[in-house]
Amino acid sequence: MNRIQKLFSSKSKKIIPFITAGFPTKEATKNMVLAFEESGASMIELGMPYSDPLADGLVIQKASDIALKNGVNLGWIIDTVREIRLESQIPIILMGYFNPILSYGLERFIKDCSEAGVDGFILPDLPPEEASEYVFLCEEYNLSSIFLVAPNTSNERIQKVSELAKDLIYCVSILGITGGSVSTEDNVESYLKRVKDNSSCSFVVGFGIDCQEKVDWINQHSDGAVIGSHFIKNLMDCETSFDCIRKTKELMQNLV
Amino acid sequence: MFLKVCGITEAHVANHLVDCGVDALGFIFYEKSKRYITPQEADEIQKSIGPSIKKIGVFVNETLENILDIAECCQLDYIQLHGTESPEFCANVQKFYKVIKAFGMHDDFDLSLLNQYKNIDICLLDTYFKGASGGTGKQFNWQVLEKIELQVPIMVSGGLNCQNVSDLLHNYDAWGLDFNSGLELSPGIKDINKITQLCEILNIQRKAMNTPDQFGHFNQYGGKYVPETLIPALTELEEMYLSLKDDPSFIKEYKDLLKDYVGRENPLTYANQISSELGFDVYLKREDLNHTGAHKINNAIGQILLAKKMGKTKIIAETGAGQHGVATATVAAKFGMECMIYMGEEDIQRQKLNVFRMELLGAKVVPVSSGSKTLKDATNEAIRDWVASVEDTYYLIGSVVGPHPYPMIVRDFQCVIGDETRRQFKELSMGEFPDHIIACVGGGSNAIGMFHPFLKDKVRLIGVEAAGFGVETDQHAATLTKGRFGVLHGSATYVLQDQHGQIQLPHSISAGLDYPGIGPEHAYLKDTKRVEYKSVTDQEAIDALKWLCEKEGILPALESSHAIALLRQANNGFKAGDKVVVCLSGRGDKDVHTVAQYLGKEIS
């Protein structure tokens, strides 16, 4: 059983923070992951910055730009996960776009991630249609290929996507990009019920979650809540690693 | 390619045709025909095959009353009139059903007759045979196809079989094919093996024209690399497009707009002054004379018709030079739709004239300040908008880029450039082809529209990329020359990127070529070496622009000036006496500020 399968075999409330790797500084990333774990996070989603992140809103775009200016690349991210693994066993998934991975080399990337202790990936611009080699390699290296579903995804497709993903799927809560606000509870509830009825694996929900009420509500209707732009926005002004850790813990306190 | 098999008399044959993916079958309700079928028998057959295939009833000088009775009884989709019915009679039938009018072709046939039939949906050309109405098994002289230009699609009939169909597809343009005796064992009895063989031949032909496969791939290029939210929208778009692209009424609406609104066809101009200077003949395809001043409108018209059919009420688009933005704003105004154009802040500075034009046309121009503030970032922002507004919004992409099915759709709508050029050139050169064809390439829509109809011919095709300050510097937009395999804006293609796979900022003086990706079909055509790709610098393009102004009295767009500039480059492979066609994709009025600035001149 890999770390993701193990985590989702229990039914507890789950908070899954997203931060862009290397934002606001390269030094902060490892410390923030450990601080998140200490404050009750269940899993960490690390964003791999990209010049053209077309599923992301302004906040994460800005974080991406800053991380790229800090000199972040895939090699550095994999090394950072390796360092984190010396101190923590919290599941870590990498979220990012396909072009930098292609450039790194798909198999080399998955192999290096596997050896460093990464547990899975979310690649928003790699839908199942284009993913056969990626899925094959993830299976070979025992990593989770986490696919996305959206409110306009059909029941039939949810079934197919969840079979392909096997361990976990990621539900985009809204028609929109990261940082958008969640639509009415009724809409999301019926959408998540559709996912529950059609998915053969666990599912987490992201996009637009920024307070304890939403975290709790999402957890009632799914297997976990992913929080991204909310953290990034609040970390924008942190200058030192110490600031980042303090802010991380403070934000987590208001969510758990 | 619309495929019809006529003279159906047996249910099992009809079912086999459905399995083979044939588009339509024909029942002959003309009692003197050897393939005559009674309305009752035809009804039995049509009931057994379902609605996926179109049913066509063939009549010869029948009364309107009888036609309507039989059509209703047999649930016909089209009425084919194969006798000497008048234009007025066709108009009467068209009030109730779509009409195919057949004409018997012979050497003395007066082509002007075709233009008298205004109220038909498809024009069917059959072989004339004294005393018979079709089914003669003889082919007519197909060269006549090169002389016909109609607003309705043309279907070819008469002696088509598995042996001669490749010749027709390879050398002539026909929208549809009508098979009858060529697939028979004896009159009225179709040969299942021949039908299967025909469908195999047509599938190979389709592949040879490298239409992308069903996933939108041109080998490893193309595809759909987009967020999940957009998958249903792309599927819906693809289904709508495939259902309409061969639909005669859709084609007619599109062609009517191209003629009456865009002003097509535009001329193929012989450039006598530069030809005599260069020592070879240069012809300019005048897309600059289109309404709105560039080829972009061809695609905008086609896509807004799709948007309308899909029931969308808002249009979004990205623009670089502003030509596509203007074309989109124009058609949105014409069709009464709300319109938002995403444009990089840098491009807004370079193309103030076009920004103002878009605003006059009622569009909202949204400045994009992320990244390089040019076309690439405008495209990102348009996609982000579309992810959030996909339910009521149509994304009208301006080039052969983006996720499948866009590269295919935009190409098909731009193919009017090459189709016209082919016909015009053949006419003025007694059936010869040009030796070389040149077009500029940014995303590559004018180039693919020009090249695609010539892919199967012995013509050298050359795409010209923007070399900016030179491909040896890092300030250029020569994606095929200097880029490598990657994914950008939803498709796999060549991409300008750094060693870590981050997209690089391109540079070109021409905003329309200032793009770090390229249409996936161009990537494929480069790899297969069917098209050569070269590059031209900012300076060469400016010089070419001035040259064409001075010598031919034509102010080309900076984009098109790249194609013109190749004419004067060393080692370009043009020899004395060659015939060269250049796609003059747009006019340069929009660029005068940029050119003045480059030349250090001040204009207010």
PDB file of C-alpha atoms in Angstrom, chain A residues 49-58 61 65 68 72-74 97-104 124-130 148-154 157 161 172 174-177, chain B residues 215 217 222-233 235 370-371 376-377 380-381 383-385 387-391 484-490 495 497-504:
ATOM      1  CA  PRO A  49       5.861  26.500 -11.433  1.00  0.00           C
ATOM      2  CA  TYR A  50       5.289  27.030 -15.140  1.00  0.00           C
ATOM      3  CA  SER A  51       5.468  30.073 -17.375  1.00  0.00           C
ATOM      4  CA  ASP A  52       1.991  29.484 -18.844  1.00  0.00           C
ATOM      5  CA  PRO A  53      -0.278  27.960 -16.186  1.00  0.00           C
ATOM      6  CA  LEU A  54      -3.597  28.025 -17.985  1.00  0.00           C
ATOM      7  CA  ALA A  55      -5.747  26.468 -15.273  1.00  0.00           C
ATOM      8  CA  ASP A  56      -4.549  28.945 -12.649  1.00  0.00           C
ATOM      9  CA  GLY A  57      -5.895  32.290 -11.534  1.00  0.00           C
ATOM     10  CA  LEU A  58      -3.870  35.421 -10.819  1.00  0.00           C
ATOM     11  CA  GLN A  61       0.207  32.685 -11.553  1.00  0.00           C
ATOM     12  CA  ASP A  65       6.387  33.751 -11.531  1.00  0.00           C
ATOM     13  CA  LEU A  68      10.602  30.781 -11.458  1.00  0.00           C
ATOM     14  CA  VAL A  72      13.023  26.719  -9.328  1.00  0.00           C
ATOM     15  CA  ASN A  73      13.038  23.794 -11.743  1.00  0.00           C
ATOM     16  CA  LEU A  74      11.926  20.171 -11.604  1.00  0.00           C
ATOM     17  CA  TYR A  97       1.832  21.298 -16.389  1.00  0.00           C
ATOM     18  CA  PHE A  98       3.036  18.815 -18.930  1.00  0.00           C
ATOM     19  CA  ASN A  99       5.622  20.772 -20.928  1.00  0.00           C
ATOM     20  CA  PRO A 100       8.365  21.014 -18.269  1.00  0.00           C
ATOM     21  CA  ILE A 101       7.894  17.286 -17.617  1.00  0.00           C
ATOM     22  CA  LEU A 102       8.215  16.470 -21.324  1.00  0.00           C
ATOM     23  CA  SER A 103      11.333  18.586 -21.394  1.00  0.00           C
ATOM     24  CA  TYR A 104      12.783  16.721 -18.367  1.00  0.00           C
ATOM     25  CA  PRO A 124      -4.279  19.557 -15.227  1.00  0.00           C
ATOM     26  CA  ASP A 125      -3.398  19.792 -18.922  1.00  0.00           C
ATOM     27  CA  LEU A 126      -2.948  16.049 -19.369  1.00  0.00           C
ATOM     28  CA  PRO A 127      -6.458  14.565 -19.666  1.00  0.00           C
ATOM     29  CA  PRO A 128      -6.947  10.778 -19.981  1.00  0.00           C
ATOM     30  CA  GLU A 129      -7.007  11.101 -23.797  1.00  0.00           C
ATOM     31  CA  GLU A 130      -3.295  11.931 -23.876  1.00  0.00           C
ATOM     32  CA  LEU A 148      -9.385  15.680 -12.543  1.00  0.00           C
ATOM     33  CA  VAL A 149     -13.128  15.813 -12.967  1.00  0.00           C
ATOM     34  CA  ALA A 150     -15.217  18.978 -13.255  1.00  0.00           C
ATOM     35  CA  PRO A 151     -18.875  19.881 -12.710  1.00  0.00           C
ATOM     36  CA  ASN A 152     -19.552  19.368 -16.422  1.00  0.00           C
ATOM     37  CA  THR A 153     -17.934  15.925 -16.549  1.00  0.00           C
ATOM     38  CA  SER A 154     -20.516  13.255 -17.424  1.00  0.00           C
ATOM     39  CA  ARG A 157     -16.637   9.853 -17.887  1.00  0.00           C
ATOM     40  CA  VAL A 161     -11.531   8.593 -15.125  1.00  0.00           C
ATOM     41  CA  VAL A 172     -12.610  20.827  -9.489  1.00  0.00           C
ATOM     42  CA  ILE A 174     -16.330  25.095 -10.100  1.00  0.00           C
ATOM     43  CA  LEU A 175     -16.309  25.802 -13.794  1.00  0.00           C
ATOM     44  CA  GLY A 176     -13.286  28.028 -13.615  1.00  0.00           C
ATOM     45  CA  ILE A 177      -9.657  28.459 -12.695  1.00  0.00           C
TER      46      ILE A 177
ATOM     47  CA  PHE B 215      -7.981  11.988 -31.445  1.00  0.00           C
ATOM     48  CA  HIS B 217      -3.201  13.685 -33.760  1.00  0.00           C
ATOM     49  CA  GLY B 222      -1.810  17.821 -31.992  1.00  0.00           C
ATOM     50  CA  GLY B 223      -4.178  16.265 -29.468  1.00  0.00           C
ATOM     51  CA  LYS B 224      -6.131  17.786 -26.594  1.00  0.00           C
ATOM     52  CA  TYR B 225      -3.871  18.910 -23.730  1.00  0.00           C
ATOM     53  CA  VAL B 226      -6.472  20.904 -21.823  1.00  0.00           C
ATOM     54  CA  PRO B 227      -8.101  21.052 -18.385  1.00  0.00           C
ATOM     55  CA  GLU B 228     -10.946  18.600 -17.882  1.00  0.00           C
ATOM     56  CA  THR B 229     -13.541  21.398 -17.852  1.00  0.00           C
ATOM     57  CA  LEU B 230     -12.923  22.001 -21.549  1.00  0.00           C
ATOM     58  CA  ILE B 231     -13.184  18.382 -22.673  1.00  0.00           C
ATOM     59  CA  PRO B 232     -17.003  18.390 -22.958  1.00  0.00           C
ATOM     60  CA  ALA B 233     -16.895  21.668 -24.900  1.00  0.00           C
ATOM     61  CA  THR B 235     -16.320  17.144 -27.809  1.00  0.00           C
ATOM     62  CA  SER B 370       0.897  38.572 -17.697  1.00  0.00           C
ATOM     63  CA  GLY B 371       4.074  37.057 -19.128  1.00  0.00           C
ATOM     64  CA  LYS B 376       0.888  33.736 -26.108  1.00  0.00           C
ATOM     65  CA  ASP B 377      -0.409  35.354 -22.940  1.00  0.00           C
ATOM     66  CA  ASN B 380      -3.654  31.783 -21.987  1.00  0.00           C
ATOM     67  CA  GLU B 381      -6.113  34.374 -20.750  1.00  0.00           C
ATOM     68  CA  ILE B 383      -8.466  29.819 -22.357  1.00  0.00           C
ATOM     69  CA  ARG B 384      -8.807  30.753 -18.666  1.00  0.00           C
ATOM     70  CA  ASP B 385     -11.904  32.776 -19.475  1.00  0.00           C
ATOM     71  CA  VAL B 387     -12.769  27.414 -18.640  1.00  0.00           C
ATOM     72  CA  ALA B 388     -15.022  29.602 -16.505  1.00  0.00           C
ATOM     73  CA  SER B 389     -17.610  30.526 -19.134  1.00  0.00           C
ATOM     74  CA  VAL B 390     -17.761  27.412 -21.256  1.00  0.00           C
ATOM     75  CA  GLU B 391     -21.519  26.950 -21.003  1.00  0.00           C
ATOM     76  CA  ARG B 484      11.674  21.508 -29.955  1.00  0.00           C
ATOM     77  CA  PHE B 485       8.867  19.085 -29.131  1.00  0.00           C
ATOM     78  CA  GLY B 486       6.530  20.296 -26.416  1.00  0.00           C
ATOM     79  CA  VAL B 487       2.984  21.167 -25.457  1.00  0.00           C
ATOM     80  CA  LEU B 488       1.554  24.663 -25.721  1.00  0.00           C
ATOM     81  CA  HIS B 489      -2.039  25.912 -25.604  1.00  0.00           C
ATOM     82  CA  GLY B 490      -3.577  22.484 -25.809  1.00  0.00           C
ATOM     83  CA  VAL B 495       7.682  25.072 -29.028  1.00  0.00           C
ATOM     84  CA  GLN B 497      11.328  26.836 -24.708  1.00  0.00           C
ATOM     85  CA  ASP B 498      14.288  26.959 -22.380  1.00  0.00           C
ATOM     86  CA  GLN B 499      16.185  23.926 -21.078  1.00  0.00           C
ATOM     87  CA  HIS B 500      13.618  23.470 -18.270  1.00  0.00           C
ATOM     88  CA  GLY B 501      10.579  23.496 -20.552  1.00  0.00           C
ATOM     89  CA  GLN B 502       9.509  27.047 -19.673  1.00  0.00           C
ATOM     90  CA  ILE B 503       8.071  28.846 -22.677  1.00  0.00           C
ATOM     91  CA  GLN B 504      10.430  31.428 -24.139  1.00  0.00           C
TER      92      GLN B 504
END
